[in-house]
Coordinates of C-alpha atoms in Angstrom, one line a residue:
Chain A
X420 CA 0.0 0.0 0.0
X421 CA 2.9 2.3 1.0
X422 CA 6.2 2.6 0.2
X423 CA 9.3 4.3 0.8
X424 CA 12.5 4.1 -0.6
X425 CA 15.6 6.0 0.4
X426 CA 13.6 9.0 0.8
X427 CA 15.4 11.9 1.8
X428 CA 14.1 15.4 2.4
X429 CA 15.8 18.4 2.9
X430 CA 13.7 21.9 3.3
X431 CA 14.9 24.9 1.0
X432 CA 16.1 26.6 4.1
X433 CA 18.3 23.4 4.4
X434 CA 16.4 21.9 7.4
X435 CA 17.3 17.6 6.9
X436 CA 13.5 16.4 7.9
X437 CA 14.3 13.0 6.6
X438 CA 17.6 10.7 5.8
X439 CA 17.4 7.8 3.8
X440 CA 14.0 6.4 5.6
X441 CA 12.9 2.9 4.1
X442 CA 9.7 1.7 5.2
X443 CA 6.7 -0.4 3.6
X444 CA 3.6 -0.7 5.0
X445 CA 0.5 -2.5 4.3
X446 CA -2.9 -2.5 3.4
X447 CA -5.4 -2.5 7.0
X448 CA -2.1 -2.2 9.0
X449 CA -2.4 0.5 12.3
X450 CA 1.2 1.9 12.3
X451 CA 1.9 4.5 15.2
X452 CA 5.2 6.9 14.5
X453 CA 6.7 7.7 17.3
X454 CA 9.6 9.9 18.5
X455 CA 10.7 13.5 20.0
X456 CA 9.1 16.6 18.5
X457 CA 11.2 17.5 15.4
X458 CA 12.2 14.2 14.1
X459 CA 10.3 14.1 11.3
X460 CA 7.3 13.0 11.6
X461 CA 5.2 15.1 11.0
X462 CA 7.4 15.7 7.3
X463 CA 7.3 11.8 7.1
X464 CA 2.7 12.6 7.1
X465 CA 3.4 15.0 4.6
X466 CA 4.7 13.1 2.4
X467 CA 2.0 10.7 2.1
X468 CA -0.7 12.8 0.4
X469 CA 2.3 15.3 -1.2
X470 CA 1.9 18.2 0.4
X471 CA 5.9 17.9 0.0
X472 CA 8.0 16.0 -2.0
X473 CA 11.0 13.9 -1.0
X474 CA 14.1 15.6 -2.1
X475 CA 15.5 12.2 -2.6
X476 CA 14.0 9.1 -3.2
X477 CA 10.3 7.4 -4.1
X478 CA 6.9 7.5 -2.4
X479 CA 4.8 4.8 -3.4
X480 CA 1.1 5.1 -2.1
X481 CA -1.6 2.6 -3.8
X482 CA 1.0 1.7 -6.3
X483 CA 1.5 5.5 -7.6
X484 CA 4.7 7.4 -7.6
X485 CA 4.0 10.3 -5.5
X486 CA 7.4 11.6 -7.0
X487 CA 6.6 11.4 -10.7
X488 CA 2.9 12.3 -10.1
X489 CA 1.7 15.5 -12.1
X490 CA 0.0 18.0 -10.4
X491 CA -3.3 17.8 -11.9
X492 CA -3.4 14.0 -10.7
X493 CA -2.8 15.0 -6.8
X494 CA -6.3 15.8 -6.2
X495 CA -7.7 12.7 -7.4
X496 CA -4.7 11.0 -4.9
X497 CA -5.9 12.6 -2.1
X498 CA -9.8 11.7 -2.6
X499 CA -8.4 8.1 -1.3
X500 CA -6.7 9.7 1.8
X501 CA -8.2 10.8 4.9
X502 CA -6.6 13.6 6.9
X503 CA -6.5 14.4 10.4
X504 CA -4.7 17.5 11.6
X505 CA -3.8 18.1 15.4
X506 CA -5.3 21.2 14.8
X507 CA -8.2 20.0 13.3
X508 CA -8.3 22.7 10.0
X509 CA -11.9 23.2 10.1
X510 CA -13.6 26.2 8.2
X511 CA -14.6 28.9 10.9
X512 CA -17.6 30.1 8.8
X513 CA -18.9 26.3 7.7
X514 CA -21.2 24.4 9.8
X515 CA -19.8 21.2 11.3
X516 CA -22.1 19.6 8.6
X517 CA -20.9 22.0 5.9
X518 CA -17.4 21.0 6.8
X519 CA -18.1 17.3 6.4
X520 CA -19.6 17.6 3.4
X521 CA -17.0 19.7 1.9
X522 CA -14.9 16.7 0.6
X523 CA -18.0 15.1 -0.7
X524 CA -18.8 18.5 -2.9
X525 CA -15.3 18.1 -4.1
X526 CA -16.2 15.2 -5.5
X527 CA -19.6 16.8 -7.4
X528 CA -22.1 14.3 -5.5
X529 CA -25.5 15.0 -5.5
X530 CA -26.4 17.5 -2.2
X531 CA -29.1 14.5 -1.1
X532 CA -26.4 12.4 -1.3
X533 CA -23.6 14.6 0.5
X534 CA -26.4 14.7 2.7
X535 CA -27.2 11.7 4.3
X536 CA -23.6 10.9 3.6
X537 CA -22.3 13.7 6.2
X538 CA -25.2 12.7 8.5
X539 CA -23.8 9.3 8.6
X540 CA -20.4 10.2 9.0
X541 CA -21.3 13.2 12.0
X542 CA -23.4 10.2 13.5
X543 CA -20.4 7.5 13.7
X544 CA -18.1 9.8 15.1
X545 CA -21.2 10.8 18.0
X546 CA -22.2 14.4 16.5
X547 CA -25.4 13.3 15.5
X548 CA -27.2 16.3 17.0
X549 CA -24.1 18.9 16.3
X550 CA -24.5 19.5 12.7
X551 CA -26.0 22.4 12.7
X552 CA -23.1 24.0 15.3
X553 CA -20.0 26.0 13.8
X554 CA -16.9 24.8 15.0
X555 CA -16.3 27.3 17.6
X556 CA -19.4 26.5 19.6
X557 CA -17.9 22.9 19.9
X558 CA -15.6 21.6 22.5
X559 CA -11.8 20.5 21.2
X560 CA -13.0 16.5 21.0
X561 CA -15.8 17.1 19.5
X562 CA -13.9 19.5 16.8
X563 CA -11.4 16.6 16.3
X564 CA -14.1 14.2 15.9
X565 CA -15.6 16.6 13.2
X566 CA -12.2 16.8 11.5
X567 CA -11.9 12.8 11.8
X568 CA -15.7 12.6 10.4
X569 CA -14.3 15.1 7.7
X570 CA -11.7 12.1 7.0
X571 CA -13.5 9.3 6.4
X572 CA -16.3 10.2 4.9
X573 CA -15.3 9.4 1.7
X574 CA -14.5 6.1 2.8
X575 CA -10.7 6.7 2.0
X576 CA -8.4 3.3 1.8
X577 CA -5.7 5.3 4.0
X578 CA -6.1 7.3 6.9
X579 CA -3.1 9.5 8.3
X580 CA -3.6 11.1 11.6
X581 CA -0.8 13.6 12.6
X582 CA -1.4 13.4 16.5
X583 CA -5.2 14.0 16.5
X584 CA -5.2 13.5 20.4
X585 CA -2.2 16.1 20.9
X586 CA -5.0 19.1 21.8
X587 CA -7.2 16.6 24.1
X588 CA -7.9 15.5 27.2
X589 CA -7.2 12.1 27.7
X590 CA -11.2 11.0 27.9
X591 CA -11.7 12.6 24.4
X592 CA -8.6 11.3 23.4
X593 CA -9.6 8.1 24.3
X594 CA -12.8 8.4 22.2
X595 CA -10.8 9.5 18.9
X596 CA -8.5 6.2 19.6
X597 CA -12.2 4.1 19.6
X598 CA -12.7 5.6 16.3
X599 CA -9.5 5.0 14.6
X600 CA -9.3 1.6 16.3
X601 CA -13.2 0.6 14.3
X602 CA -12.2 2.4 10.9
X603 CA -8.9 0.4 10.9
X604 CA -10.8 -2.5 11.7
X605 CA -13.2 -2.3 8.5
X606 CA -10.1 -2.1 6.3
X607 CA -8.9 1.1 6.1
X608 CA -4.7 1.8 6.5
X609 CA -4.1 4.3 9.4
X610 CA -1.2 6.0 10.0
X611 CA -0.8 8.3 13.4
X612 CA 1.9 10.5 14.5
X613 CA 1.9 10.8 18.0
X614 CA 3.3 11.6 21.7
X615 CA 0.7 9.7 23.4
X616 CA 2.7 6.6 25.9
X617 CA -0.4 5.3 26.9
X618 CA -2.7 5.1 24.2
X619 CA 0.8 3.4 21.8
X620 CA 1.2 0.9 24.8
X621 CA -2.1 0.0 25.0
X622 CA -3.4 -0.5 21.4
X623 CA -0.4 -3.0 20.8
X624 CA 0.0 -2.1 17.1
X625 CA 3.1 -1.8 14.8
X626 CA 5.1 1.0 16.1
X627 CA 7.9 3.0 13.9
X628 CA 10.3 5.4 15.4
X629 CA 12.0 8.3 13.9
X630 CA 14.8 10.3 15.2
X631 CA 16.7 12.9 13.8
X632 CA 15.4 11.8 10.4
X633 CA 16.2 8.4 10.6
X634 CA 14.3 5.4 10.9
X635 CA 15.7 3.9 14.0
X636 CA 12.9 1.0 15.6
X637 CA 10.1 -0.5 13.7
X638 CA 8.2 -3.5 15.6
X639 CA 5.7 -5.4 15.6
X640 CA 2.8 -5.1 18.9
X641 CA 5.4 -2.0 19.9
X642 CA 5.6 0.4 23.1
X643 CA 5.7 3.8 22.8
X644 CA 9.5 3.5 24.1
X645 CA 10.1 7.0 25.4
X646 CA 10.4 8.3 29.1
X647 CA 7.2 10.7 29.2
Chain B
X478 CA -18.4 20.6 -15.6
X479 CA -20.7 18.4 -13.4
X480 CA -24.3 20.0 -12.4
X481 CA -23.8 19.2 -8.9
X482 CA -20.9 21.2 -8.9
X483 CA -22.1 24.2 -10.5
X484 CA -24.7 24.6 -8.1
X485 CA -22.5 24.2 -5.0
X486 CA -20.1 26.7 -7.0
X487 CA -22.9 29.3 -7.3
X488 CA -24.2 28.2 -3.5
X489 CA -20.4 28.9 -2.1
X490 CA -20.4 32.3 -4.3
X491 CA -23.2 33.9 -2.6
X492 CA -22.7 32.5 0.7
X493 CA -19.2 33.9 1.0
X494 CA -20.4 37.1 -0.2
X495 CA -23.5 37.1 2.9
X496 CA -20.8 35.9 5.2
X497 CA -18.3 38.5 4.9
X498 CA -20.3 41.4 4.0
X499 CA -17.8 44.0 5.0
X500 CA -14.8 42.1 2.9
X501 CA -17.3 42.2 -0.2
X502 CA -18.5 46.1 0.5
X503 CA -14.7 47.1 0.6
X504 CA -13.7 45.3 -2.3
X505 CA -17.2 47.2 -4.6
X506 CA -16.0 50.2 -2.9
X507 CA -12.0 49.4 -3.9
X508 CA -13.6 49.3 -7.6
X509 CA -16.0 51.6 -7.5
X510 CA -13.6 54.6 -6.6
X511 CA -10.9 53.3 -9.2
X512 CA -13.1 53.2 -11.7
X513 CA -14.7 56.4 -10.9
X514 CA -11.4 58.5 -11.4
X515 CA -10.3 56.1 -14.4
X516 CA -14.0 57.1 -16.0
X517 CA -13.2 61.1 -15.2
X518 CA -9.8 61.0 -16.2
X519 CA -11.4 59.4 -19.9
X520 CA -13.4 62.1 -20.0
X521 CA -10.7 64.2 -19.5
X522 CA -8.6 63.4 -21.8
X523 CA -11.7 63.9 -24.3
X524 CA -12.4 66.5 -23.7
X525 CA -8.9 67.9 -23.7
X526 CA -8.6 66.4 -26.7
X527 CA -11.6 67.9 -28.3
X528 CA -10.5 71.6 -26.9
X529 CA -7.1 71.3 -29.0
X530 CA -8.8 70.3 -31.8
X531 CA -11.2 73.1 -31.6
X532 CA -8.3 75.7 -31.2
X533 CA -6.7 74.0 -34.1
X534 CA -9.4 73.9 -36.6
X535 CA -9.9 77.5 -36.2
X536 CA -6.7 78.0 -37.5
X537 CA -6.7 79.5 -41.1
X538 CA -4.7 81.3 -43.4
X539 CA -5.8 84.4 -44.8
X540 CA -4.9 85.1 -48.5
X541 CA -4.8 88.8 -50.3
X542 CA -5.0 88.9 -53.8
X543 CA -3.8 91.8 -55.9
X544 CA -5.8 94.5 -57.2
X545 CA -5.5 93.9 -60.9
X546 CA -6.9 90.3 -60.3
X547 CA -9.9 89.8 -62.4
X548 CA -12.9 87.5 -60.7
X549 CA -12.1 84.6 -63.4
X550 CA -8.1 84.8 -62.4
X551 CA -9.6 84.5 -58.8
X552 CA -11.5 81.1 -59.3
X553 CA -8.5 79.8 -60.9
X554 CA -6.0 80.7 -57.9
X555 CA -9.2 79.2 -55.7
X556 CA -8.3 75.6 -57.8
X557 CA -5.1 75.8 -57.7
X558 CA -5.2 76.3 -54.1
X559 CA -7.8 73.6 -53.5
X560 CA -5.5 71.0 -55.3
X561 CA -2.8 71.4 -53.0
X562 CA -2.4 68.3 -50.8
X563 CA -3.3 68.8 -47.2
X564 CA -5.6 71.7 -48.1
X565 CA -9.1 71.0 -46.6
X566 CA -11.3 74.2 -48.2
X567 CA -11.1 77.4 -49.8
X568 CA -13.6 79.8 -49.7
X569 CA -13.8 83.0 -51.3
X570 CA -14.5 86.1 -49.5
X571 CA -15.1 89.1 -52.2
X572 CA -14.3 92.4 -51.6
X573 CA -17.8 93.7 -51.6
X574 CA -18.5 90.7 -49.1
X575 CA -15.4 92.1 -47.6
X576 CA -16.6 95.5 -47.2
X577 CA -20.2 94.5 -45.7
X578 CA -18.3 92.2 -42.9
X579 CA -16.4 95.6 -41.8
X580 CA -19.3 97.6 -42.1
X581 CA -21.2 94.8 -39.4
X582 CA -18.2 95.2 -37.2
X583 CA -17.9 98.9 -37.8
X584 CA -21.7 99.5 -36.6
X585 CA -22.0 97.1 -33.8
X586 CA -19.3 99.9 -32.2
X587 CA -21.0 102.8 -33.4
X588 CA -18.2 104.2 -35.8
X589 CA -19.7 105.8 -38.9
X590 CA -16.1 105.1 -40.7
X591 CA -17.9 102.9 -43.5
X592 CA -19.8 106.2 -44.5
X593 CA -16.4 108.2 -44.5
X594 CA -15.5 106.0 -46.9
X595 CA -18.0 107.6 -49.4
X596 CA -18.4 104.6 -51.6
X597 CA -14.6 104.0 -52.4
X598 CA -13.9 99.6 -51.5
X599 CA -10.9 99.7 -50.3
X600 CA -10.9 95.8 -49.8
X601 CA -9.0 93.4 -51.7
X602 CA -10.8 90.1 -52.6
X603 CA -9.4 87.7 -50.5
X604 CA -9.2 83.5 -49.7
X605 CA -10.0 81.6 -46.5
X606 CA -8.0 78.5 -46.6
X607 CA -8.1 75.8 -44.0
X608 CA -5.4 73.5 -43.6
X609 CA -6.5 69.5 -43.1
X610 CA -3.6 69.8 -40.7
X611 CA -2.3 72.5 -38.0
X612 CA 1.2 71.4 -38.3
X613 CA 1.6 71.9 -42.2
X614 CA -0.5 76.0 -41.7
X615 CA 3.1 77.1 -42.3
X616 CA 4.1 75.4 -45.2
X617 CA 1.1 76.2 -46.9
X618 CA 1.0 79.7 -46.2
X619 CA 4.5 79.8 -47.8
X620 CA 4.0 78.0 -51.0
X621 CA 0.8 80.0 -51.4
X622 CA 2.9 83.5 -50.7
X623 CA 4.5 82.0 -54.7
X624 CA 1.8 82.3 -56.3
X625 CA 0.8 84.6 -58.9
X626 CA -1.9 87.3 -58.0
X627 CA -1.7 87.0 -54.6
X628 CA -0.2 90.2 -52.8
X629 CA 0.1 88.7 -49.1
X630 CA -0.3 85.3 -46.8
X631 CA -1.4 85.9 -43.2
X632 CA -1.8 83.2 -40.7
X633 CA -1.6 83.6 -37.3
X634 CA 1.9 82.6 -36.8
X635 CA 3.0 83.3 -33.3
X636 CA -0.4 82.0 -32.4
X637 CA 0.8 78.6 -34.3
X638 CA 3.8 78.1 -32.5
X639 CA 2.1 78.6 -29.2
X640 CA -0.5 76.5 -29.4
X641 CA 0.6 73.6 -31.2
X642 CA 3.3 72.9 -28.2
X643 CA 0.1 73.7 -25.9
X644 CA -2.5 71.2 -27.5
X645 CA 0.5 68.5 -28.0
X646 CA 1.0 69.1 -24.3
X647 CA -2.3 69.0 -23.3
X648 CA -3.0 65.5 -25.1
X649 CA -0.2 63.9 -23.4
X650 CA -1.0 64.8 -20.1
X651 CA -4.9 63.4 -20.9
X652 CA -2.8 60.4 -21.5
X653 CA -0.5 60.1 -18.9
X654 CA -3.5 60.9 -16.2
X655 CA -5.4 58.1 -17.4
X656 CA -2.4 55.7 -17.7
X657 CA -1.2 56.6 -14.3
X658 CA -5.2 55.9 -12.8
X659 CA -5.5 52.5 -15.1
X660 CA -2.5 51.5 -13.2
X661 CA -3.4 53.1 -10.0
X662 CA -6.8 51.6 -9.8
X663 CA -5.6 47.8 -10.9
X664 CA -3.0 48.3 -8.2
X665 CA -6.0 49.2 -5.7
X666 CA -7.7 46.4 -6.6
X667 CA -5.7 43.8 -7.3
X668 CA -4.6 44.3 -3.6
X669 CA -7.9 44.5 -2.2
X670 CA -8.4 41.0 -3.8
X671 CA -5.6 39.6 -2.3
X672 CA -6.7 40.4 0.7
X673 CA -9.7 39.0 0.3
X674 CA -7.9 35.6 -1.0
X675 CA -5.6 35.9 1.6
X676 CA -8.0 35.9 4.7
X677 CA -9.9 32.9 3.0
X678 CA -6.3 30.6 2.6
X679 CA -7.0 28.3 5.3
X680 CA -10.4 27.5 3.7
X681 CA -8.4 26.9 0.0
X682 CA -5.4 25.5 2.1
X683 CA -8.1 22.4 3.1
X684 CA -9.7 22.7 -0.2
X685 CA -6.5 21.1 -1.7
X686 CA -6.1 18.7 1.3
X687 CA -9.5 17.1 0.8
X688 CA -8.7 16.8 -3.3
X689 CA -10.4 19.4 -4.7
X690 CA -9.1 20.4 -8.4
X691 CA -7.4 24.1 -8.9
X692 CA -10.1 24.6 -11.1
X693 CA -13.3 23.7 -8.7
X694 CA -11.6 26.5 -5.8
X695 CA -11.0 29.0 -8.4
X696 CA -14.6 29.1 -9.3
X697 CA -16.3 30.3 -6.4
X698 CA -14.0 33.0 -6.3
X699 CA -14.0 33.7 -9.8
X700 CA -17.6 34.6 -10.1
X701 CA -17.4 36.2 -6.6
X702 CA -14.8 38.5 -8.4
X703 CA -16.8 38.9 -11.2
X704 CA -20.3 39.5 -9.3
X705 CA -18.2 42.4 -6.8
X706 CA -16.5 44.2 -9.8
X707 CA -19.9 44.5 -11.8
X708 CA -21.4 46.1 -9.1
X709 CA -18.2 48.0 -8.3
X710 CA -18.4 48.8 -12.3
X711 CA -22.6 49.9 -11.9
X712 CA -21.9 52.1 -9.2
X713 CA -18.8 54.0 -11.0
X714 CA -20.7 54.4 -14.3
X715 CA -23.5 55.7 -12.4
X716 CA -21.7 57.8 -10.7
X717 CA -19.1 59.2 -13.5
X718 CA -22.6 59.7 -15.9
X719 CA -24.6 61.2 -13.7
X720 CA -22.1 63.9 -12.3
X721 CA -20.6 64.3 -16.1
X722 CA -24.1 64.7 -17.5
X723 CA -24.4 67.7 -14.8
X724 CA -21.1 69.0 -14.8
X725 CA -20.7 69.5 -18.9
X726 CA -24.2 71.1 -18.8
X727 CA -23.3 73.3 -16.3
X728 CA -19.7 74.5 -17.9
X729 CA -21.8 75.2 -21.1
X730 CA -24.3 77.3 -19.3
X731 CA -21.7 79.0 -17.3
X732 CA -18.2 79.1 -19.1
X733 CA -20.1 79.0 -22.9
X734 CA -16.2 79.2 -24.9
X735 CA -15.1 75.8 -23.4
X736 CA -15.8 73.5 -25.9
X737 CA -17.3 70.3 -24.0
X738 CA -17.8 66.9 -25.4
X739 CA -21.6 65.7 -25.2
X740 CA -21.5 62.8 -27.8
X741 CA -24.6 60.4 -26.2
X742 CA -22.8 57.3 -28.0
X743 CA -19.3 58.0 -26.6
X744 CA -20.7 58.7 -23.1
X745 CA -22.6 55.4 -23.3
X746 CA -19.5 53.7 -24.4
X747 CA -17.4 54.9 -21.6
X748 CA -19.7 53.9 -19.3
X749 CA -19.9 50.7 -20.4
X750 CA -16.6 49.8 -20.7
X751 CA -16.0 51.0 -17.0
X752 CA -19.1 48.6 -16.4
X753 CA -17.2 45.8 -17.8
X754 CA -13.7 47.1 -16.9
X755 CA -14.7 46.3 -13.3
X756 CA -16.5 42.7 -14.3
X757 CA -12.6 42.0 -16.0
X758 CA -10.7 43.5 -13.2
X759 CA -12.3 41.6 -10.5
X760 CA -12.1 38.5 -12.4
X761 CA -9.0 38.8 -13.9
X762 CA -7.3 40.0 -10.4
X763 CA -8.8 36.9 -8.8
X764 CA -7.1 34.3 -11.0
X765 CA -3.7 36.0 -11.0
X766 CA -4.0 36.2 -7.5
X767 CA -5.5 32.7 -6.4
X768 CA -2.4 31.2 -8.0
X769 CA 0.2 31.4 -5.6
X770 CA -2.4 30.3 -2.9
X771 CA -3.3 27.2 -4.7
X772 CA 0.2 25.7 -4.5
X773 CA 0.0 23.3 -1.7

């Protein structure tokens, strides 16, 4: 499903993000990327639905070259990837309905459709009753389960999660885990950056590590590793 | 384009305008202003344009024929004249025609200097040329001065080399003031847009990272562009007619010798083009400016 080879990336201010990271990874895996703040993860995310592009090296997501991928093409890439932002990125003046929808109306669906579609989604993540809120009226979990209904509405094959739990208390934290935890299990990849120890100890899923750029741990049923 | 689309397209168009009212007055106001100087400034330069020409077309050159010159040696200097390139009409003015003119002149100042004359012309017949040009008076004034029968060639000369230097001045700086607001008021605007972009990047920013095409975010904007500068564009030409419509009927009450332009179908035509000057600018200024916000 994913693939890096040798990737390097370098910022133009000459920031090394990333050195020589291999890593594979495969379809309905849960991976958790783990390490101190600056090490790259967050670049590593990035990557994954081009928002940058590796200096050196290939990106292979659902068997197309992010590298050699024309820029017309990366909207139709990132259709098939759900984004979840620590910061959740929702639109100030949308309803939490309206921002659901938005990447259905991307896509040019019928507005019944985008409906009962966004419904659905607001309902799975337990904002059944919210829709007609704007995001400021909402607590931070609830605007992080927006953003993660936002995600997976379009029933995307990969999900990357740059530490969704980051701004919440562990309770809400908890119930954005939940919701990863039952997307993953109907089949969809998810990939999460995070700093949470007890939430990577507990879930006992794959766990990579980055430091300074590099790849340095990648296991199996991992721990979270780090002194908190 | 799918139908869906368009109608979200159109949906998102007028929403962001109810949303941010303020955002949407300043940018109609932004064009509106620009585009009411750029619309004075063309009418302006008209009618600066139309004064030099006036001032220029009353240019003529005065020709005095000799005594001795019989009427039929007279028609025949008045062809010889008229086939002179650049020459525009001759007219002749006889010397009894002559003589009645002074008289008119003479009376309206109560002199009785006509009657003095006891009957004696003293006028020579004489030719009104015009010249098709006011840069070639001179020449032609000098190659008529050659011909025979003709005893002497006025033209206002130090008038001529006044005013040509004044209307050629005066066109170019009609020019230059509506070059400088043209610039001046896409400058306004196209900075007013990017503003407006600018406070909405977020919302493009996630546009992008939910997979929507270049072309499906620059919509919504485009129109919104569009819809802002036609109003901005309504409101200019409304303003610039109405006050013009006023102002050049109340020089030609007041100040009768300025020549001012009231041509209905070029007042109409500067109106509209400020109309859809401001539909352009605001569309135009979007796209240019969207384009380093959609590189994510």
């Amino acid at each position: 499903m994913i693939q890096l080879s040798n990737v390097s990336k370098i910022y133009p201010n000459g920031a090394r993000a990333l050195s020589d990271i291999n890593l594979k990874i495969g379809k309905g895996e849960f991976v958790f990327l783990v390490g101190p703040s600056g090490a790259g993860k967050s670049t590593l995310i990035r990557l994954l639905y081009r928002e940058e592009k590796p200096t050196r090296g290939q990106v292979l997501v659902n068997n197309r070259n992010l590298v050699r991928m024309r820029e017309h093409e990366v909207p139709y890439l990132r259709r098939g990837i759900g984004v979840i932002f620590q910061d959740f990125k929702l639109l100030p003046n949308k309803t939490v309905e309206e921002n659901t929808a938005f990447a259905l109306e991307v896509l040019g669906m019928s507005t019944r459709e985008v409906q009962t579609r966004s419904r659905a989604a607001l309902e799975l993540v337990g904002l059944g009753g919210k829709g007609k809120s704007f995001p400021h009226q909402l607590s931070g979990g609830e605007q992080q389960r927006a953003c993660v209904a936002r995600a997976i509405i379009n029933s995307p094959g990969l999900l990357v999660a740059d530490e969704p739990t980051g701004n919440l208390d562990p309770e809400n934290a908890w119930g954005i885990m939940d919701l990863l935890y039952n997307i993953n299990k109907r089949g969809t990849t998810v990939i999460m950056a995070t700093h949470a120890k007890d939430i990577v100890d507990q879930m006992q899923k794959r766990v990579v590590a980055i430091e300074g750029g590099r790849l340095v741990r990648d296991e199996e049923k991992g721990a979270y590793g780090y002194e908190v | 384009m799918k139908f869906n689309s368009l109608r979200y397209i159109l949906r998102e168009t007028f929403h962001s305008i109810r949303r941010n009212p303020w955002l949407s007055v300043a940018s109609v106001l932004t064009i509106m202003v620009s585009l009411v100087i750029l619309g004075f400034s063309i009418f302006f330069m008209v009618n600066a344009d139309n004064m030099a020409t006036t001032f220029e077309s009353e240019l003529e050159i005065a020709v005095f024929t000799d005594k001795s010159v019989t009427p039929q040696q007279l028609g025949t200097l008045k062809l010889d004249i008229e086939r002179m390139p650049q020459v525009s009409s001759v007219t002749i003015v006889s010397k009894e025609q002559a003589l009645v003119e002074f008289g008119k002149t003479m009376k309206s100042s109560g002199n009785n200097l006509l009657d003095d004359l006891g009957g004696i012309n003293p006028f020579p017949d004489r030719l009104t040329v015009k010249a098709a040009d006011p840069q070639v008076v001179k020449d032609i004034a000098m190659r008529i001065q050659g011909f025979s029968g003709v005893e002497n060639v006025v033209y206002g000369k130090d008038f001529i080399d006044k005013l040509l230097p004044f209307t050629r001045w005066l066109r170019w700086v009609g020019i230059g003031v509506i070059v400088a607001f043209a610039i001046a008021s896409i400058v306004l605007i196209s900075i007013n847009i990017k503003m407006n972009i600018f406070s909405r990047r977020r919302e493009i920013q996630i546009m992008k990272l939910v997979g929507a095409t270049n072309g499906f975010i620059r919509w919504p904007f485009f129109i919104e562009g569009m819809f802002l500068g036609l109003v901005g564009g309504l409101l200019a030409s409304a303003t610039v007619g109405v006050t013009y419509d006023w102002l050049s009927g109340y020089v030609q009450n007041t100040l009768a010798f300025l020549p001012v332009v009231q041509n209905p179908m070029l007042f109409w035509q500067v109106l509209s083009g400020l109309l859809v000057s401001g539909m352009a600018i605001g569309a135009i200024g979007t796209a240019i400016s969207l384009r380093q916000f959609l590189k994510i």
